[in-house]
CSV table of C-alpha atoms in Angstrom, one decimal:
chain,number,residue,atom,x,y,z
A,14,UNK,CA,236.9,-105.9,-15.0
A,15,UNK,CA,235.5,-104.1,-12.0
A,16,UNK,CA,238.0,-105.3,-9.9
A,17,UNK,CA,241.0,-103.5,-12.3
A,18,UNK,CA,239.1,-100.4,-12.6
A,19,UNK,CA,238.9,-100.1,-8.7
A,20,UNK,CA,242.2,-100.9,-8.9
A,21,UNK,CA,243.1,-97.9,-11.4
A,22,UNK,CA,241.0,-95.7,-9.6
A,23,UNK,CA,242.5,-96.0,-6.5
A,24,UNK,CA,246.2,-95.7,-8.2
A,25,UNK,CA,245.1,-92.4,-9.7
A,26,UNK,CA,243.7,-91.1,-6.2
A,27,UNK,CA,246.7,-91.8,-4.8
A,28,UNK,CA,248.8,-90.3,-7.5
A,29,UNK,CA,246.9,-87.0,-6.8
A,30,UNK,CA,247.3,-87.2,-3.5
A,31,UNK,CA,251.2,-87.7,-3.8
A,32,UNK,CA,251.8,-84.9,-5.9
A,33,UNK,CA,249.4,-82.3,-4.4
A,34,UNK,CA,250.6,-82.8,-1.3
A,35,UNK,CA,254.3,-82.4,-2.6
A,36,UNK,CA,253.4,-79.4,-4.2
A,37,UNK,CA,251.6,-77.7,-0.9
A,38,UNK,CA,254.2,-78.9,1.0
A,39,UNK,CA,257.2,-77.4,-1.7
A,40,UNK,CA,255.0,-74.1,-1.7
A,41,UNK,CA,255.0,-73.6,2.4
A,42,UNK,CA,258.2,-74.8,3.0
A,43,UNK,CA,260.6,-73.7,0.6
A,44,UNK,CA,258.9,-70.6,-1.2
A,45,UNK,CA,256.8,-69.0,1.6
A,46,UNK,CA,258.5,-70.2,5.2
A,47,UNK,CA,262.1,-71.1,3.1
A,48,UNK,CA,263.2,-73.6,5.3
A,49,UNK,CA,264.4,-76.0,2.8
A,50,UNK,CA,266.6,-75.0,-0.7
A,51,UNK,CA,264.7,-74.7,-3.8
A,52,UNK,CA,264.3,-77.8,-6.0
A,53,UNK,CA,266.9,-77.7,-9.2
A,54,UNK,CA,269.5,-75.3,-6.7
A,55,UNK,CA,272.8,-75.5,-7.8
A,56,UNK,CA,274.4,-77.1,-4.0
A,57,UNK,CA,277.8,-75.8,-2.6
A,58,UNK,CA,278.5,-78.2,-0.4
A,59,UNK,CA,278.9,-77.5,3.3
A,60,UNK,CA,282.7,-79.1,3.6
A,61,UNK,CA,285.6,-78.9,1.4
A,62,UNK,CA,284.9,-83.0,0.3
A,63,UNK,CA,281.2,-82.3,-0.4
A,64,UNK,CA,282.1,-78.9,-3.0
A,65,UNK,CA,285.0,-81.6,-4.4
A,66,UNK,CA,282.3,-84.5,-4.4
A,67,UNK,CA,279.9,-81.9,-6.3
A,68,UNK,CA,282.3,-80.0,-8.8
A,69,UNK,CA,284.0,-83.4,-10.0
A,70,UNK,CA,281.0,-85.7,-9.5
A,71,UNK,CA,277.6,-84.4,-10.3
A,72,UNK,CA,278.8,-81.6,-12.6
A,73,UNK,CA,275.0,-80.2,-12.8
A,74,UNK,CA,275.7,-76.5,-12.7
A,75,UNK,CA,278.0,-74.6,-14.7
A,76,UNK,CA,280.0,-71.3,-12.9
A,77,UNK,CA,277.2,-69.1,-14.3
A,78,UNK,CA,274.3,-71.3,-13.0
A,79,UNK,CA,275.6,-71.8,-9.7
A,80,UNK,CA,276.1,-67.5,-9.1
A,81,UNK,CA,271.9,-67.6,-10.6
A,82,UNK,CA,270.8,-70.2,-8.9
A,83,UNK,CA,272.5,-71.0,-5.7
A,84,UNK,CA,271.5,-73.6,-2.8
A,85,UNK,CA,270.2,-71.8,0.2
A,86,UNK,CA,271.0,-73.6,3.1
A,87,UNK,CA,268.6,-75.6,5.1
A,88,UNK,CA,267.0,-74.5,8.3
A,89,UNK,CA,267.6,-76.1,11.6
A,90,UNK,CA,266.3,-79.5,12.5
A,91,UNK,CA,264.6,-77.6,15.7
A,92,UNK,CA,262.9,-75.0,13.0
A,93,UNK,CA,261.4,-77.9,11.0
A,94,UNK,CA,259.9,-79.8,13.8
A,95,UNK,CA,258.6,-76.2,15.0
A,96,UNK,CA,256.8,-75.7,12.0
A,97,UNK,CA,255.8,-79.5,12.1
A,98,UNK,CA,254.4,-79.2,15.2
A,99,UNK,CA,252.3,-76.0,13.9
A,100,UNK,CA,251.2,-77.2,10.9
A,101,UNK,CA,249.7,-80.5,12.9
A,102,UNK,CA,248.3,-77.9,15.2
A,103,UNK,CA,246.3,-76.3,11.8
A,104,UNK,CA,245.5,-79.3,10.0
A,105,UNK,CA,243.9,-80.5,13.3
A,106,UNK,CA,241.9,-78.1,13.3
A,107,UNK,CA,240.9,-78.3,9.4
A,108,UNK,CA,240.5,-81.9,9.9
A,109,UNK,CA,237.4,-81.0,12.7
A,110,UNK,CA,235.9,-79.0,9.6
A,111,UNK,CA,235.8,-82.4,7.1
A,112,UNK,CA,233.3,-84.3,9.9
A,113,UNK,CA,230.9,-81.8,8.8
A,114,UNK,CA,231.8,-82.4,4.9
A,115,UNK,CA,232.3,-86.6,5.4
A,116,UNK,CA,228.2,-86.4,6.1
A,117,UNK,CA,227.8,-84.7,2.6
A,118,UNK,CA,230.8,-86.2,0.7
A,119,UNK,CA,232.7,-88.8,2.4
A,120,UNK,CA,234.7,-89.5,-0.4
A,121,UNK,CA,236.1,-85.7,-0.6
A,122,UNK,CA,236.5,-86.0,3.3
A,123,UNK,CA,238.5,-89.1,2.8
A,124,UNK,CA,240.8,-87.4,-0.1
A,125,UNK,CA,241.4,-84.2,1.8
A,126,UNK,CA,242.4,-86.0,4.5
A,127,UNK,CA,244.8,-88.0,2.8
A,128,UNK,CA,246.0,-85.0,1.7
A,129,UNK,CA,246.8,-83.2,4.2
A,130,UNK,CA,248.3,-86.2,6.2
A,131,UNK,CA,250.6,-87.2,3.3
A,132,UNK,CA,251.2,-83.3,3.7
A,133,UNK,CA,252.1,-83.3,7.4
A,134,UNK,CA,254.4,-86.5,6.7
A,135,UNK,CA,256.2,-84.9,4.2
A,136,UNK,CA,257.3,-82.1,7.1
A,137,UNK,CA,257.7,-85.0,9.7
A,138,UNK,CA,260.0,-86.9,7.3
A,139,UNK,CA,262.4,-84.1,6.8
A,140,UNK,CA,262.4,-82.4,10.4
A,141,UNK,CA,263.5,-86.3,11.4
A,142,UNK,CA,266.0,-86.7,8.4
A,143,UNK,CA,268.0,-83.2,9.6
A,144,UNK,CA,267.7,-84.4,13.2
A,145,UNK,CA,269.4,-87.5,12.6
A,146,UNK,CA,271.9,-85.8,10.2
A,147,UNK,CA,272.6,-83.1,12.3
A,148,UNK,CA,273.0,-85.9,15.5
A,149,UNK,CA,275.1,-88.6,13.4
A,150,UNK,CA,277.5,-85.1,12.5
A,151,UNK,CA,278.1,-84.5,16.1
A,152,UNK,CA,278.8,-88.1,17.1
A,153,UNK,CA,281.0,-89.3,14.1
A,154,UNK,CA,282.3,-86.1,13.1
A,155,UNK,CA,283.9,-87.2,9.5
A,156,UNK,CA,283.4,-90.5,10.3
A,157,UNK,CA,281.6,-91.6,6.4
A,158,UNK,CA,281.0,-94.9,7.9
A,159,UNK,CA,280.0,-94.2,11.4
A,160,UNK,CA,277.6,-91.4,9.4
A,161,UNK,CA,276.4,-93.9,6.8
A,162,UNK,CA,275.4,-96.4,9.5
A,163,UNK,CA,273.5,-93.7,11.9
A,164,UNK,CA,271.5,-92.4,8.9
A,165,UNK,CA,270.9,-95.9,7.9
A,166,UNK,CA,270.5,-97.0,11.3
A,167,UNK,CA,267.4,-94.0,11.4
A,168,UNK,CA,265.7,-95.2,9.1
A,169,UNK,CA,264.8,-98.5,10.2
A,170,UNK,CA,264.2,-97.0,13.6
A,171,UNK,CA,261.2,-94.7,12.3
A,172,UNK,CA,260.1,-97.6,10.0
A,173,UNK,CA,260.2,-100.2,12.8
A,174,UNK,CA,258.9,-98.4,15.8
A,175,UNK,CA,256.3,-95.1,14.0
A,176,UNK,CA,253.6,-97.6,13.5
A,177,UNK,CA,253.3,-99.2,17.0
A,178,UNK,CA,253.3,-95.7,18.2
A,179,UNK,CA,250.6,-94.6,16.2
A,180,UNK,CA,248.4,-97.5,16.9
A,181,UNK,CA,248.6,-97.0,20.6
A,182,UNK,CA,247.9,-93.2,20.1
A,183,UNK,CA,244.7,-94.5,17.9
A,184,UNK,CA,243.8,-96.9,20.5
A,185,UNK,CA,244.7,-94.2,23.5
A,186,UNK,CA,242.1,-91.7,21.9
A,187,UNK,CA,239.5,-94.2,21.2
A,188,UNK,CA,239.4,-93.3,17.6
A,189,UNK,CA,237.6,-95.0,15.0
A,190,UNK,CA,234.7,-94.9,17.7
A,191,UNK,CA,232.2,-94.1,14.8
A,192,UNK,CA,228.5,-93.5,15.2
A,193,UNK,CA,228.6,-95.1,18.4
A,194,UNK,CA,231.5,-92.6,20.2
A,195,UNK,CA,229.8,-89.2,18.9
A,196,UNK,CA,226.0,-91.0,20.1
A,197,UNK,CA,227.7,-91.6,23.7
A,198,UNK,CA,229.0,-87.8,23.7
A,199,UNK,CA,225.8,-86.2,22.7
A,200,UNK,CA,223.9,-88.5,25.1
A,201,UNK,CA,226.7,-87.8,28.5
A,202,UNK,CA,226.8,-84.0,26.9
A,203,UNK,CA,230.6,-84.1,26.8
A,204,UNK,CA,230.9,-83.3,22.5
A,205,UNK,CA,230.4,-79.6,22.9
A,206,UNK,CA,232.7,-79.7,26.5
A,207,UNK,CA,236.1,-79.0,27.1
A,208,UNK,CA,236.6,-83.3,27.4
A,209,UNK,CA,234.7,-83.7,24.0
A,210,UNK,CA,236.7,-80.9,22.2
A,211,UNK,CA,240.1,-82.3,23.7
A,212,UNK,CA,239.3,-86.1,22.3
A,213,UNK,CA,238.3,-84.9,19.0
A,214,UNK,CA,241.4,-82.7,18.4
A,215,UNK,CA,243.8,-85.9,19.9
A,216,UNK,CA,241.8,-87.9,17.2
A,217,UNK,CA,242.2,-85.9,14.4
A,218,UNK,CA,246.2,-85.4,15.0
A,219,UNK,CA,246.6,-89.5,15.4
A,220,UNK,CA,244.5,-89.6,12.3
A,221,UNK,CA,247.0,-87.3,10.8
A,222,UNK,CA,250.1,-88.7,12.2
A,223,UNK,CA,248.7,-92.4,10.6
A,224,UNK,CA,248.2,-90.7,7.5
A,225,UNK,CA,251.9,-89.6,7.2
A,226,UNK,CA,253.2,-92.3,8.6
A,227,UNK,CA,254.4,-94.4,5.6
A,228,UNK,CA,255.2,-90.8,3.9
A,229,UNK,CA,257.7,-89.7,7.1
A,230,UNK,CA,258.8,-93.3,6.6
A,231,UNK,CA,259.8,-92.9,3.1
A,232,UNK,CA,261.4,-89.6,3.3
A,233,UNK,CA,263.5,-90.6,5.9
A,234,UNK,CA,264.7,-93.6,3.8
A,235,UNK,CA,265.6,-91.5,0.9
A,236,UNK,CA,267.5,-88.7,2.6
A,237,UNK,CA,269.6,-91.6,4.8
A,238,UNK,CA,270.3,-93.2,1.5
A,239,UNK,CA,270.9,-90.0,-0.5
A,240,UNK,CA,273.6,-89.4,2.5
A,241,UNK,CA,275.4,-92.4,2.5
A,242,UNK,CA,275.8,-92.1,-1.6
A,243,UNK,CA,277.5,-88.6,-0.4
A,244,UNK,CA,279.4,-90.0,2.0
A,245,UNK,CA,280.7,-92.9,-0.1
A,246,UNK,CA,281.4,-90.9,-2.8
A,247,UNK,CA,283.4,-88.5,-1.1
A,248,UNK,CA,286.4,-90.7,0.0
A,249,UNK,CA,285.9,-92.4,-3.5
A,250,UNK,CA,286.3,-88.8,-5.2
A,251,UNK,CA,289.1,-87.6,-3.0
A,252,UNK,CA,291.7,-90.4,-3.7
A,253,UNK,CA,290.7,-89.9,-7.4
A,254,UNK,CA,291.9,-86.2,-6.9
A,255,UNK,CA,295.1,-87.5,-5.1
């Protein structure tokens, strides 16, 4: 019985970890920085074969909704890793304020920083996602099947070589030192010196970057195979219109 409620209880903390950091990331990045279209948007399509795959396929937005609620278009792949990189940058910093918190609640600690690296993966996953789609539409051009397998193609590559990566950043900043790694600072007197401040900021981003790891993963598997539904339906939906 114990077992199950342990079980439940760590569903639930997850759940809430999922959804707030959705909602913080929806709240920065489409309502305050607008890099990405609002959720529920009525899309126009970019080419002539994506506003024929939407108008005759999807048939979501009437004439009226579409004029109220049109699809802003997406920022640049270089403008999301920018704010990416910054927002790393901030909840590195935030993440030096939960050591001081993990000695009074370690279980807060623990859920903020799930948090906010679920948070930072969510902003990984989709700077990577417009990379590769931006990439795969220089290379194939209107190639649906060279596009399909590039964005396909991505996402194994980010699911097969992000964790390697982040284990050897882990291992490169000697995190998960513990006890024994702040007790060797304070005895050489490096925690409060430029080397101590340095290794504690490099561990809190690889903590980060770990955290969002399986959350850049999955991102980047949804948007390559919401893409290649696009692009198949699109030759689909233009011999139907012939």
């Amino acid at each position: 019985m114990r077992l199950a409620e342990r079980a439940l209880r760590a569903w639930h903390l997850d759940l809430f970890t999922y959804v707030l950091s959705k909602v913080w990331f929806d709240l920065l990045f489409v309502y305050v920085l607008r890099l990405l279209p609002r959720p529920y948007c009525c899309p126009v399509g970019e080419s002539p074969r994506q506003r024929l795959f939407f108008s005759l396929v999807l048939k979501q937005c009437s004439a009226a909704e579409s004029t109220a609620t049109p699809c802003r278009e997406s920022a640049s792949a270089a403008a999301l890793l920018a704010a990416a990189a910054a927002l790393l940058a901030a909840l590195g910093l935030i993440d030096q304020g939960m050591q001081s918190l993990a000695m009074r609640n370690a279980s807060a600690a623990r859920l903020v920083q799930s948090v906010a690296g679920m948070f930072l993966g969510w902003a990984l996953g989709h700077a990577y996602a417009h990379a590769i789609s931006e990439g795969g539409g220089a290379v194939c051009g209107d190639g649906w099947t060279c596009s399909i397998f590039a964005d396909l193609a991505s996402a194994v590559l980010v699911t097969v070589s992000a964790a390697p990566l982040v284990a050897a950043l882990l291992r490169l900043a000697s995190c998960g030192g513990g006890a024994n790694a702040t007790a060797a600072e304070e005895s050489s007197g490096e925690r409060d010196g430029a080397g101590g401040v340095l290794r504690r900021c490099v561990c809190s981003c690889a903590r980060l970057l770990a955290g969002g790891l399986s959350t850049m993963t999955m991102v980047a598997w949804v948007e390559a195979l919401k893409s290649s539904i696009m692009e198949t339906g699109q030759p689909v939906v233009q011999l139907g219109a012939l």
